[in-house]
Amino acid sequence: KGTRLIWPKGVTEVESVEAVEKMKTVHDLVVPEHREFADMIASFLKFDPASRLKAKDALEHPFFSATFDSDPLGSSTEGQE
């Protein structure tokens, strides 16, 4: 309720803040080659709803103008027939 963070369930607000601060960030979880994706996801996940990236604004995010390898998983088709 309101803007208080009480997570995980059953802990104090101070414990909630400590738990969240110990968590890895989106940028820590995503490989550097996908930095634009991590930036966009982090923008969607902001705590304050007014600062979150809106869907229509997301279409203008640099992630959607990035170029990608034709084989993002790095698998090779050489020698396969």
PDB file of N, CA, C and O in Angstrom, chain B, residues numbered from 101:
ATOM      1  N   LYS B 101       0.840  -1.175   0.000  1.00  0.00           N
ATOM      2  CA  LYS B 101       0.000   0.000   0.000  1.00  0.00           C
ATOM      3  C   LYS B 101       0.891   1.247   0.000  1.00  0.00           C
ATOM      4  O   LYS B 101       1.924   1.252   0.670  1.00  0.00           O
ATOM      5  N   GLY B 102       0.528   2.278  -0.717  1.00  0.00           N
ATOM      6  CA  GLY B 102       1.346   3.479  -0.772  1.00  0.00           C
ATOM      7  C   GLY B 102       2.655   3.220  -1.491  1.00  0.00           C
ATOM      8  O   GLY B 102       2.706   2.450  -2.450  1.00  0.00           O
ATOM      9  N   THR B 103       3.713   3.866  -1.023  1.00  0.00           N
ATOM     10  CA  THR B 103       5.010   3.693  -1.669  1.00  0.00           C
ATOM     11  C   THR B 103       5.990   2.917  -0.802  1.00  0.00           C
ATOM     12  O   THR B 103       7.198   2.966  -1.033  1.00  0.00           O
ATOM     13  N   ARG B 104       5.482   2.208   0.185  1.00  0.00           N
ATOM     14  CA  ARG B 104       6.349   1.415   1.052  1.00  0.00           C
ATOM     15  C   ARG B 104       6.660   0.082   0.392  1.00  0.00           C
ATOM     16  O   ARG B 104       5.803  -0.545  -0.230  1.00  0.00           O
ATOM     17  N   LEU B 105       7.884  -0.324   0.543  1.00  0.00           N
ATOM     18  CA  LEU B 105       8.316  -1.609   0.022  1.00  0.00           C
ATOM     19  C   LEU B 105       8.434  -2.583   1.185  1.00  0.00           C
ATOM     20  O   LEU B 105       9.273  -2.408   2.069  1.00  0.00           O
ATOM     21  N   ILE B 106       7.605  -3.591   1.180  1.00  0.00           N
ATOM     22  CA  ILE B 106       7.681  -4.622   2.214  1.00  0.00           C
ATOM     23  C   ILE B 106       7.855  -5.954   1.487  1.00  0.00           C
ATOM     24  O   ILE B 106       6.882  -6.641   1.175  1.00  0.00           O
ATOM     25  N   TRP B 107       9.091  -6.298   1.230  1.00  0.00           N
ATOM     26  CA  TRP B 107       9.452  -7.531   0.541  1.00  0.00           C
ATOM     27  C   TRP B 107      10.793  -7.994   1.063  1.00  0.00           C
ATOM     28  O   TRP B 107      11.641  -7.127   1.274  1.00  0.00           O
ATOM     29  N   PRO B 108      11.067  -9.210   1.284  1.00  0.00           N
ATOM     30  CA  PRO B 108      10.124 -10.320   1.243  1.00  0.00           C
ATOM     31  C   PRO B 108       9.086 -10.219   2.346  1.00  0.00           C
ATOM     32  O   PRO B 108       9.243  -9.465   3.307  1.00  0.00           O
ATOM     33  N   LYS B 109       8.027 -10.990   2.188  1.00  0.00           N
ATOM     34  CA  LYS B 109       6.893 -10.918   3.106  1.00  0.00           C
ATOM     35  C   LYS B 109       7.327 -11.193   4.546  1.00  0.00           C
ATOM     36  O   LYS B 109       8.120 -12.097   4.807  1.00  0.00           O
ATOM     37  N   GLY B 110       6.790 -10.396   5.475  1.00  0.00           N
ATOM     38  CA  GLY B 110       7.040 -10.622   6.887  1.00  0.00           C
ATOM     39  C   GLY B 110       8.265  -9.932   7.454  1.00  0.00           C
ATOM     40  O   GLY B 110       8.635 -10.182   8.601  1.00  0.00           O
ATOM     41  N   VAL B 111       8.902  -9.069   6.675  1.00  0.00           N
ATOM     42  CA  VAL B 111      10.077  -8.373   7.184  1.00  0.00           C
ATOM     43  C   VAL B 111       9.760  -6.898   7.397  1.00  0.00           C
ATOM     44  O   VAL B 111       8.730  -6.404   6.936  1.00  0.00           O
ATOM     45  N   THR B 112      10.645  -6.198   8.096  1.00  0.00           N
ATOM     46  CA  THR B 112      10.453  -4.762   8.321  1.00  0.00           C
ATOM     47  C   THR B 112      10.834  -3.997   7.057  1.00  0.00           C
ATOM     48  O   THR B 112      11.443  -4.550   6.141  1.00  0.00           O
ATOM     49  N   GLU B 113      10.470  -2.732   7.023  1.00  0.00           N
ATOM     50  CA  GLU B 113      10.810  -1.906   5.869  1.00  0.00           C
ATOM     51  C   GLU B 113      12.322  -1.813   5.701  1.00  0.00           C
ATOM     52  O   GLU B 113      12.824  -1.856   4.577  1.00  0.00           O
ATOM     53  N   VAL B 114      13.048  -1.685   6.801  1.00  0.00           N
ATOM     54  CA  VAL B 114      14.523  -1.609   6.736  1.00  0.00           C
ATOM     55  C   VAL B 114      15.083  -2.898   6.143  1.00  0.00           C
ATOM     56  O   VAL B 114      15.980  -2.860   5.301  1.00  0.00           O
ATOM     57  N   GLU B 115      14.553  -4.041   6.583  1.00  0.00           N
ATOM     58  CA  GLU B 115      15.002  -5.322   6.042  1.00  0.00           C
ATOM     59  C   GLU B 115      14.666  -5.441   4.559  1.00  0.00           C
ATOM     60  O   GLU B 115      15.422  -6.042   3.795  1.00  0.00           O
ATOM     61  N   SER B 116      13.538  -4.871   4.152  1.00  0.00           N
ATOM     62  CA  SER B 116      13.161  -4.871   2.741  1.00  0.00           C
ATOM     63  C   SER B 116      14.189  -4.117   1.908  1.00  0.00           C
ATOM     64  O   SER B 116      14.642  -4.602   0.872  1.00  0.00           O
ATOM     65  N   VAL B 117      14.545  -2.939   2.368  1.00  0.00           N
ATOM     66  CA  VAL B 117      15.523  -2.123   1.652  1.00  0.00           C
ATOM     67  C   VAL B 117      16.848  -2.875   1.560  1.00  0.00           C
ATOM     68  O   VAL B 117      17.481  -2.896   0.504  1.00  0.00           O
ATOM     69  N   GLU B 118      17.264  -3.485   2.653  1.00  0.00           N
ATOM     70  CA  GLU B 118      18.520  -4.233   2.650  1.00  0.00           C
ATOM     71  C   GLU B 118      18.462  -5.401   1.667  1.00  0.00           C
ATOM     72  O   GLU B 118      19.435  -5.662   0.959  1.00  0.00           O
ATOM     73  N   ALA B 119      17.332  -6.104   1.617  1.00  0.00           N
ATOM     74  CA  ALA B 119      17.179  -7.236   0.699  1.00  0.00           C
ATOM     75  C   ALA B 119      17.266  -6.775  -0.753  1.00  0.00           C
ATOM     76  O   ALA B 119      17.919  -7.420  -1.574  1.00  0.00           O
ATOM     77  N   VAL B 120      16.620  -5.679  -1.066  1.00  0.00           N
ATOM     78  CA  VAL B 120      16.643  -5.160  -2.433  1.00  0.00           C
ATOM     79  C   VAL B 120      18.040  -4.677  -2.797  1.00  0.00           C
ATOM     80  O   VAL B 120      18.502  -4.922  -3.911  1.00  0.00           O
ATOM     81  N   GLU B 121      18.713  -4.004  -1.892  1.00  0.00           N
ATOM     82  CA  GLU B 121      20.058  -3.497  -2.177  1.00  0.00           C
ATOM     83  C   GLU B 121      21.059  -4.622  -2.425  1.00  0.00           C
ATOM     84  O   GLU B 121      22.057  -4.413  -3.114  1.00  0.00           O
ATOM     85  N   LYS B 122      20.810  -5.809  -1.878  1.00  0.00           N
ATOM     86  CA  LYS B 122      21.708  -6.955  -2.082  1.00  0.00           C
ATOM     87  C   LYS B 122      21.487  -7.645  -3.422  1.00  0.00           C
ATOM     88  O   LYS B 122      22.326  -8.428  -3.868  1.00  0.00           O
ATOM     89  N   MET B 123      20.370  -7.359  -4.056  1.00  0.00           N
ATOM     90  CA  MET B 123      20.045  -8.023  -5.322  1.00  0.00           C
ATOM     91  C   MET B 123      20.898  -7.480  -6.464  1.00  0.00           C
ATOM     92  O   MET B 123      21.334  -6.330  -6.445  1.00  0.00           O
ATOM     93  N   LYS B 124      21.123  -8.336  -7.457  1.00  0.00           N
ATOM     94  CA  LYS B 124      21.843  -7.895  -8.653  1.00  0.00           C
ATOM     95  C   LYS B 124      20.927  -6.984  -9.465  1.00  0.00           C
ATOM     96  O   LYS B 124      19.704  -7.122  -9.435  1.00  0.00           O
ATOM     97  N   THR B 125      21.534  -6.062 -10.182  1.00  0.00           N
ATOM     98  CA  THR B 125      20.769  -5.184 -11.062  1.00  0.00           C
ATOM     99  C   THR B 125      20.524  -5.888 -12.393  1.00  0.00           C
ATOM    100  O   THR B 125      21.158  -6.899 -12.696  1.00  0.00           O
ATOM    101  N   VAL B 126      19.606  -5.350 -13.178  1.00  0.00           N
ATOM    102  CA  VAL B 126      19.349  -5.887 -14.514  1.00  0.00           C
ATOM    103  C   VAL B 126      20.642  -5.870 -15.321  1.00  0.00           C
ATOM    104  O   VAL B 126      20.925  -6.814 -16.059  1.00  0.00           O
ATOM    105  N   HIS B 127      21.419  -4.814 -15.189  1.00  0.00           N
ATOM    106  CA  HIS B 127      22.662  -4.712 -15.944  1.00  0.00           C
ATOM    107  C   HIS B 127      23.668  -5.795 -15.547  1.00  0.00           C
ATOM    108  O   HIS B 127      24.468  -6.232 -16.375  1.00  0.00           O
ATOM    109  N   ASP B 128      23.630  -6.228 -14.287  1.00  0.00           N
ATOM    110  CA  ASP B 128      24.513  -7.308 -13.841  1.00  0.00           C
ATOM    111  C   ASP B 128      24.097  -8.656 -14.432  1.00  0.00           C
ATOM    112  O   ASP B 128      24.933  -9.545 -14.593  1.00  0.00           O
ATOM    113  N   LEU B 129      22.834  -8.808 -14.751  1.00  0.00           N
ATOM    114  CA  LEU B 129      22.298 -10.084 -15.224  1.00  0.00           C
ATOM    115  C   LEU B 129      22.348 -10.252 -16.739  1.00  0.00           C
ATOM    116  O   LEU B 129      22.184 -11.363 -17.243  1.00  0.00           O
ATOM    117  N   VAL B 130      22.572  -9.164 -17.465  1.00  0.00           N
ATOM    118  CA  VAL B 130      22.546  -9.189 -18.928  1.00  0.00           C
ATOM    119  C   VAL B 130      23.963  -8.993 -19.456  1.00  0.00           C
ATOM    120  O   VAL B 130      24.716  -8.152 -18.965  1.00  0.00           O
ATOM    121  N   VAL B 131      24.307  -9.780 -20.459  1.00  0.00           N
ATOM    122  CA  VAL B 131      25.647  -9.670 -21.036  1.00  0.00           C
ATOM    123  C   VAL B 131      25.853  -8.281 -21.641  1.00  0.00           C
ATOM    124  O   VAL B 131      24.900  -7.673 -22.129  1.00  0.00           O
ATOM    125  N   PRO B 132      27.092  -7.775 -21.614  1.00  0.00           N
ATOM    126  CA  PRO B 132      27.366  -6.411 -22.100  1.00  0.00           C
ATOM    127  C   PRO B 132      26.899  -6.145 -23.529  1.00  0.00           C
ATOM    128  O   PRO B 132      26.552  -5.012 -23.862  1.00  0.00           O
ATOM    129  N   GLU B 133      26.887  -7.159 -24.366  1.00  0.00           N
ATOM    130  CA  GLU B 133      26.456  -6.971 -25.756  1.00  0.00           C
ATOM    131  C   GLU B 133      24.985  -6.570 -25.861  1.00  0.00           C
ATOM    132  O   GLU B 133      24.536  -6.087 -26.900  1.00  0.00           O
ATOM    133  N   HIS B 134      24.243  -6.777 -24.774  1.00  0.00           N
ATOM    134  CA  HIS B 134      22.816  -6.459 -24.777  1.00  0.00           C
ATOM    135  C   HIS B 134      22.490  -5.320 -23.810  1.00  0.00           C
ATOM    136  O   HIS B 134      21.428  -5.304 -23.187  1.00  0.00           O
ATOM    137  N   ARG B 135      23.405  -4.381 -23.696  1.00  0.00           N
ATOM    138  CA  ARG B 135      23.271  -3.239 -22.792  1.00  0.00           C
ATOM    139  C   ARG B 135      22.008  -2.435 -23.082  1.00  0.00           C
ATOM    140  O   ARG B 135      21.325  -2.010 -22.151  1.00  0.00           O
ATOM    141  N   GLU B 136      21.688  -2.220 -24.351  1.00  0.00           N
ATOM    142  CA  GLU B 136      20.487  -1.440 -24.694  1.00  0.00           C
ATOM    143  C   GLU B 136      19.222  -2.135 -24.176  1.00  0.00           C
ATOM    144  O   GLU B 136      18.299  -1.478 -23.694  1.00  0.00           O
ATOM    145  N   PHE B 137      19.188  -3.467 -24.278  1.00  0.00           N
ATOM    146  CA  PHE B 137      18.051  -4.230 -23.758  1.00  0.00           C
ATOM    147  C   PHE B 137      17.949  -4.043 -22.246  1.00  0.00           C
ATOM    148  O   PHE B 137      16.864  -3.792 -21.723  1.00  0.00           O
ATOM    149  N   ALA B 138      19.071  -4.165 -21.544  1.00  0.00           N
ATOM    150  CA  ALA B 138      19.082  -4.002 -20.084  1.00  0.00           C
ATOM    151  C   ALA B 138      18.621  -2.600 -19.691  1.00  0.00           C
ATOM    152  O   ALA B 138      17.875  -2.441 -18.724  1.00  0.00           O
ATOM    153  N   ASP B 139      19.056  -1.593 -20.428  1.00  0.00           N
ATOM    154  CA  ASP B 139      18.634  -0.217 -20.144  1.00  0.00           C
ATOM    155  C   ASP B 139      17.112  -0.068 -20.285  1.00  0.00           C
ATOM    156  O   ASP B 139      16.458   0.564 -19.456  1.00  0.00           O
ATOM    157  N   MET B 140      16.566  -0.665 -21.352  1.00  0.00           N
ATOM    158  CA  MET B 140      15.128  -0.554 -21.574  1.00  0.00           C
ATOM    159  C   MET B 140      14.352  -1.279 -20.465  1.00  0.00           C
ATOM    160  O   MET B 140      13.386  -0.735 -19.931  1.00  0.00           O
ATOM    161  N   ILE B 141      14.762  -2.481 -20.124  1.00  0.00           N
ATOM    162  CA  ILE B 141      14.077  -3.239 -19.075  1.00  0.00           C
ATOM    163  C   ILE B 141      14.159  -2.498 -17.734  1.00  0.00           C
ATOM    164  O   ILE B 141      13.169  -2.419 -17.007  1.00  0.00           O
ATOM    165  N   ALA B 142      15.343  -1.955 -17.409  1.00  0.00           N
ATOM    166  CA  ALA B 142      15.499  -1.194 -16.168  1.00  0.00           C
ATOM    167  C   ALA B 142      14.549   0.006 -16.153  1.00  0.00           C
ATOM    168  O   ALA B 142      14.026   0.372 -15.101  1.00  0.00           O
ATOM    169  N   SER B 143      14.328   0.614 -17.315  1.00  0.00           N
ATOM    170  CA  SER B 143      13.406   1.756 -17.404  1.00  0.00           C
ATOM    171  C   SER B 143      11.965   1.344 -17.128  1.00  0.00           C
ATOM    172  O   SER B 143      11.198   2.118 -16.557  1.00  0.00           O
ATOM    173  N   PHE B 144      11.594   0.135 -17.528  1.00  0.00           N
ATOM    174  CA  PHE B 144      10.248  -0.378 -17.253  1.00  0.00           C
ATOM    175  C   PHE B 144      10.068  -0.724 -15.778  1.00  0.00           C
ATOM    176  O   PHE B 144       8.945  -0.696 -15.273  1.00  0.00           O
ATOM    177  N   LEU B 145      11.152  -1.049 -15.082  1.00  0.00           N
ATOM    178  CA  LEU B 145      11.067  -1.554 -13.715  1.00  0.00           C
ATOM    179  C   LEU B 145      11.302  -0.511 -12.624  1.00  0.00           C
ATOM    180  O   LEU B 145      11.458  -0.868 -11.457  1.00  0.00           O
ATOM    181  N   LYS B 146      11.328   0.747 -12.979  1.00  0.00           N
ATOM    182  CA  LYS B 146      11.539   1.788 -11.964  1.00  0.00           C
ATOM    183  C   LYS B 146      10.426   1.742 -10.929  1.00  0.00           C
ATOM    184  O   LYS B 146       9.266   1.493 -11.258  1.00  0.00           O
ATOM    185  N   PHE B 147      10.791   1.985  -9.678  1.00  0.00           N
ATOM    186  CA  PHE B 147       9.832   1.910  -8.571  1.00  0.00           C
ATOM    187  C   PHE B 147       8.721   2.941  -8.711  1.00  0.00           C
ATOM    188  O   PHE B 147       7.551   2.633  -8.481  1.00  0.00           O
ATOM    189  N   ASP B 148       9.082   4.159  -9.086  1.00  0.00           N
ATOM    190  CA  ASP B 148       8.104   5.240  -9.223  1.00  0.00           C
ATOM    191  C   ASP B 148       7.402   5.123 -10.580  1.00  0.00           C
ATOM    192  O   ASP B 148       8.047   5.301 -11.613  1.00  0.00           O
ATOM    193  N   PRO B 149       6.114   4.832 -10.603  1.00  0.00           N
ATOM    194  CA  PRO B 149       5.407   4.666 -11.877  1.00  0.00           C
ATOM    195  C   PRO B 149       5.532   5.867 -12.816  1.00  0.00           C
ATOM    196  O   PRO B 149       5.549   5.700 -14.035  1.00  0.00           O
ATOM    197  N   ALA B 150       5.619   7.057 -12.264  1.00  0.00           N
ATOM    198  CA  ALA B 150       5.715   8.253 -13.103  1.00  0.00           C
ATOM    199  C   ALA B 150       7.044   8.304 -13.861  1.00  0.00           C
ATOM    200  O   ALA B 150       7.132   8.952 -14.903  1.00  0.00           O
ATOM    201  N   SER B 151       8.082   7.626 -13.348  1.00  0.00           N
ATOM    202  CA  SER B 151       9.371   7.649 -14.044  1.00  0.00           C
ATOM    203  C   SER B 151       9.599   6.450 -14.952  1.00  0.00           C
ATOM    204  O   SER B 151      10.619   6.371 -15.637  1.00  0.00           O
ATOM    205  N   ARG B 152       8.653   5.515 -14.959  1.00  0.00           N
ATOM    206  CA  ARG B 152       8.809   4.328 -15.811  1.00  0.00           C
ATOM    207  C   ARG B 152       8.653   4.677 -17.280  1.00  0.00           C
ATOM    208  O   ARG B 152       7.933   5.607 -17.641  1.00  0.00           O
ATOM    209  N   LEU B 153       9.333   3.923 -18.111  1.00  0.00           N
ATOM    210  CA  LEU B 153       9.226   4.065 -19.552  1.00  0.00           C
ATOM    211  C   LEU B 153       7.829   3.636 -19.986  1.00  0.00           C
ATOM    212  O   LEU B 153       7.366   2.552 -19.630  1.00  0.00           O
ATOM    213  N   LYS B 154       7.170   4.478 -20.744  1.00  0.00           N
ATOM    214  CA  LYS B 154       5.826   4.174 -21.244  1.00  0.00           C
ATOM    215  C   LYS B 154       5.959   3.365 -22.536  1.00  0.00           C
ATOM    216  O   LYS B 154       6.951   3.496 -23.253  1.00  0.00           O
ATOM    217  N   ALA B 155       4.965   2.534 -22.828  1.00  0.00           N
ATOM    218  CA  ALA B 155       5.011   1.657 -23.994  1.00  0.00           C
ATOM    219  C   ALA B 155       5.254   2.437 -25.286  1.00  0.00           C
ATOM    220  O   ALA B 155       6.080   2.036 -26.106  1.00  0.00           O
ATOM    221  N   LYS B 156       4.544   3.541 -25.469  1.00  0.00           N
ATOM    222  CA  LYS B 156       4.723   4.294 -26.723  1.00  0.00           C
ATOM    223  C   LYS B 156       6.118   4.908 -26.795  1.00  0.00           C
ATOM    224  O   LYS B 156       6.676   5.025 -27.886  1.00  0.00           O
ATOM    225  N   ASP B 157       6.698   5.306 -25.652  1.00  0.00           N
ATOM    226  CA  ASP B 157       8.051   5.846 -25.638  1.00  0.00           C
ATOM    227  C   ASP B 157       9.093   4.744 -25.842  1.00  0.00           C
ATOM    228  O   ASP B 157      10.185   4.996 -26.351  1.00  0.00           O
ATOM    229  N   ALA B 158       8.745   3.535 -25.443  1.00  0.00           N
ATOM    230  CA  ALA B 158       9.673   2.405 -25.603  1.00  0.00           C
ATOM    231  C   ALA B 158       9.996   2.171 -27.072  1.00  0.00           C
ATOM    232  O   ALA B 158      11.100   1.745 -27.409  1.00  0.00           O
ATOM    233  N   LEU B 159       9.040   2.447 -27.938  1.00  0.00           N
ATOM    234  CA  LEU B 159       9.282   2.250 -29.371  1.00  0.00           C
ATOM    235  C   LEU B 159      10.399   3.147 -29.897  1.00  0.00           C
ATOM    236  O   LEU B 159      10.993   2.864 -30.937  1.00  0.00           O
ATOM    237  N   GLU B 160      10.679   4.217 -29.181  1.00  0.00           N
ATOM    238  CA  GLU B 160      11.756   5.132 -29.565  1.00  0.00           C
ATOM    239  C   GLU B 160      13.077   4.790 -28.873  1.00  0.00           C
ATOM    240  O   GLU B 160      14.091   5.441 -29.124  1.00  0.00           O
ATOM    241  N   HIS B 161      13.073   3.779 -28.009  1.00  0.00           N
ATOM    242  CA  HIS B 161      14.276   3.416 -27.266  1.00  0.00           C
ATOM    243  C   HIS B 161      15.351   2.898 -28.223  1.00  0.00           C
ATOM    244  O   HIS B 161      15.027   2.219 -29.197  1.00  0.00           O
ATOM    245  N   PRO B 162      16.625   3.207 -27.963  1.00  0.00           N
ATOM    246  CA  PRO B 162      17.719   2.745 -28.832  1.00  0.00           C
ATOM    247  C   PRO B 162      17.770   1.227 -29.029  1.00  0.00           C
ATOM    248  O   PRO B 162      18.326   0.761 -30.024  1.00  0.00           O
ATOM    249  N   PHE B 163      17.212   0.460 -28.118  1.00  0.00           N
ATOM    250  CA  PHE B 163      17.197  -0.996 -28.283  1.00  0.00           C
ATOM    251  C   PHE B 163      16.562  -1.392 -29.608  1.00  0.00           C
ATOM    252  O   PHE B 163      17.029  -2.322 -30.265  1.00  0.00           O
ATOM    253  N   PHE B 164      15.507  -0.699 -30.006  1.00  0.00           N
ATOM    254  CA  PHE B 164      14.798  -1.060 -31.230  1.00  0.00           C
ATOM    255  C   PHE B 164      15.500  -0.592 -32.495  1.00  0.00           C
ATOM    256  O   PHE B 164      15.110  -0.987 -33.594  1.00  0.00           O
ATOM    257  N   SER B 165      16.507   0.225 -32.368  1.00  0.00           N
ATOM    258  CA  SER B 165      17.270   0.630 -33.554  1.00  0.00           C
ATOM    259  C   SER B 165      18.638  -0.045 -33.589  1.00  0.00           C
ATOM    260  O   SER B 165      19.428   0.196 -34.502  1.00  0.00           O
ATOM    261  N   ALA B 166      18.916  -0.885 -32.601  1.00  0.00           N
ATOM    262  CA  ALA B 166      20.204  -1.593 -32.558  1.00  0.00           C
ATOM    263  C   ALA B 166      20.228  -2.663 -33.639  1.00  0.00           C
ATOM    264  O   ALA B 166      19.188  -3.191 -34.034  1.00  0.00           O
ATOM    265  N   THR B 167      21.421  -2.970 -34.107  1.00  0.00           N
ATOM    266  CA  THR B 167      21.573  -4.054 -35.066  1.00  0.00           C
ATOM    267  C   THR B 167      22.071  -5.283 -34.328  1.00  0.00           C
ATOM    268  O   THR B 167      22.818  -5.177 -33.355  1.00  0.00           O
ATOM    269  N   PHE B 168      21.659  -6.426 -34.789  1.00  0.00           N
ATOM    270  CA  PHE B 168      22.003  -7.675 -34.127  1.00  0.00           C
ATOM    271  C   PHE B 168      22.680  -8.606 -35.111  1.00  0.00           C
ATOM    272  O   PHE B 168      22.474  -8.509 -36.321  1.00  0.00           O
ATOM    273  N   ASP B 169      23.486  -9.506 -34.584  1.00  0.00           N
ATOM    274  CA  ASP B 169      24.083 -10.540 -35.414  1.00  0.00           C
ATOM    275  C   ASP B 169      22.965 -11.380 -36.015  1.00  0.00           C
ATOM    276  O   ASP B 169      21.902 -11.535 -35.413  1.00  0.00           O
ATOM    277  N   SER B 170      23.210 -11.918 -37.199  1.00  0.00           N
ATOM    278  CA  SER B 170      22.188 -12.764 -37.804  1.00  0.00           C
ATOM    279  C   SER B 170      22.023 -14.073 -37.045  1.00  0.00           C
ATOM    280  O   SER B 170      20.995 -14.739 -37.166  1.00  0.00           O
ATOM    281  N   ASP B 171      23.045 -14.447 -36.255  1.00  0.00           N
ATOM    282  CA  ASP B 171      22.987 -15.673 -35.464  1.00  0.00           C
ATOM    283  C   ASP B 171      23.256 -15.319 -34.008  1.00  0.00           C
ATOM    284  O   ASP B 171      24.385 -15.478 -33.545  1.00  0.00           O
ATOM    285  N   PRO B 172      22.241 -14.837 -33.262  1.00  0.00           N
ATOM    286  CA  PRO B 172      22.459 -14.333 -31.907  1.00  0.00           C
ATOM    287  C   PRO B 172      22.957 -15.369 -30.912  1.00  0.00           C
ATOM    288  O   PRO B 172      23.553 -15.006 -29.898  1.00  0.00           O
ATOM    289  N   LEU B 173      22.724 -16.662 -31.180  1.00  0.00           N
ATOM    290  CA  LEU B 173      23.174 -17.701 -30.258  1.00  0.00           C
ATOM    291  C   LEU B 173      24.578 -18.177 -30.568  1.00  0.00           C
ATOM    292  O   LEU B 173      25.163 -18.945 -29.803  1.00  0.00           O
ATOM    293  N   GLY B 174      25.121 -17.723 -31.689  1.00  0.00           N
ATOM    294  CA  GLY B 174      26.496 -18.081 -32.022  1.00  0.00           C
ATOM    295  C   GLY B 174      26.637 -19.507 -32.512  1.00  0.00           C
ATOM    296  O   GLY B 174      27.751 -20.027 -32.581  1.00  0.00           O
ATOM    297  N   SER B 175      25.542 -20.145 -32.851  1.00  0.00           N
ATOM    298  CA  SER B 175      25.646 -21.514 -33.344  1.00  0.00           C
ATOM    299  C   SER B 175      26.082 -21.497 -34.800  1.00  0.00           C
ATOM    300  O   SER B 175      25.715 -20.608 -35.569  1.00  0.00           O
ATOM    301  N   SER B 176      26.853 -22.473 -35.150  1.00  0.00           N
ATOM    302  CA  SER B 176      27.390 -22.539 -36.497  1.00  0.00           C
ATOM    303  C   SER B 176      26.608 -23.552 -37.307  1.00  0.00           C
ATOM    304  O   SER B 176      26.219 -24.604 -36.800  1.00  0.00           O
ATOM    305  N   THR B 177      26.381 -23.224 -38.576  1.00  0.00           N
ATOM    306  CA  THR B 177      25.728 -24.166 -39.468  1.00  0.00           C
ATOM    307  C   THR B 177      26.743 -24.765 -40.431  1.00  0.00           C
ATOM    308  O   THR B 177      26.369 -25.508 -41.339  1.00  0.00           O
ATOM    309  N   GLU B 178      28.027 -24.452 -40.244  1.00  0.00           N
ATOM    310  CA  GLU B 178      29.048 -25.001 -41.144  1.00  0.00           C
ATOM    311  C   GLU B 178      29.058 -26.513 -41.028  1.00  0.00           C
ATOM    312  O   GLU B 178      28.959 -27.068 -39.934  1.00  0.00           O
ATOM    313  N   GLY B 179      29.177 -27.163 -42.161  1.00  0.00           N
ATOM    314  CA  GLY B 179      29.260 -28.605 -42.169  1.00  0.00           C
ATOM    315  C   GLY B 179      27.924 -29.307 -42.014  1.00  0.00           C
ATOM    316  O   GLY B 179      27.863 -30.537 -42.023  1.00  0.00           O
ATOM    317  N   GLN B 180      26.862 -28.546 -41.874  1.00  0.00           N
ATOM    318  CA  GLN B 180      25.539 -29.167 -41.761  1.00  0.00           C
ATOM    319  C   GLN B 180      24.870 -29.154 -43.119  1.00  0.00           C
ATOM    320  O   GLN B 180      24.809 -28.118 -43.782  1.00  0.00           O
ATOM    321  N   GLU B 181      24.382 -30.274 -43.520  1.00  0.00           N
ATOM    322  CA  GLU B 181      23.699 -30.339 -44.812  1.00  0.00           C
ATOM    323  C   GLU B 181      22.374 -30.991 -44.684  1.00  0.00           C
ATOM    324  O   GLU B 181      21.657 -31.133 -45.674  1.00  0.00           O
TER     325      GLU B 181
END
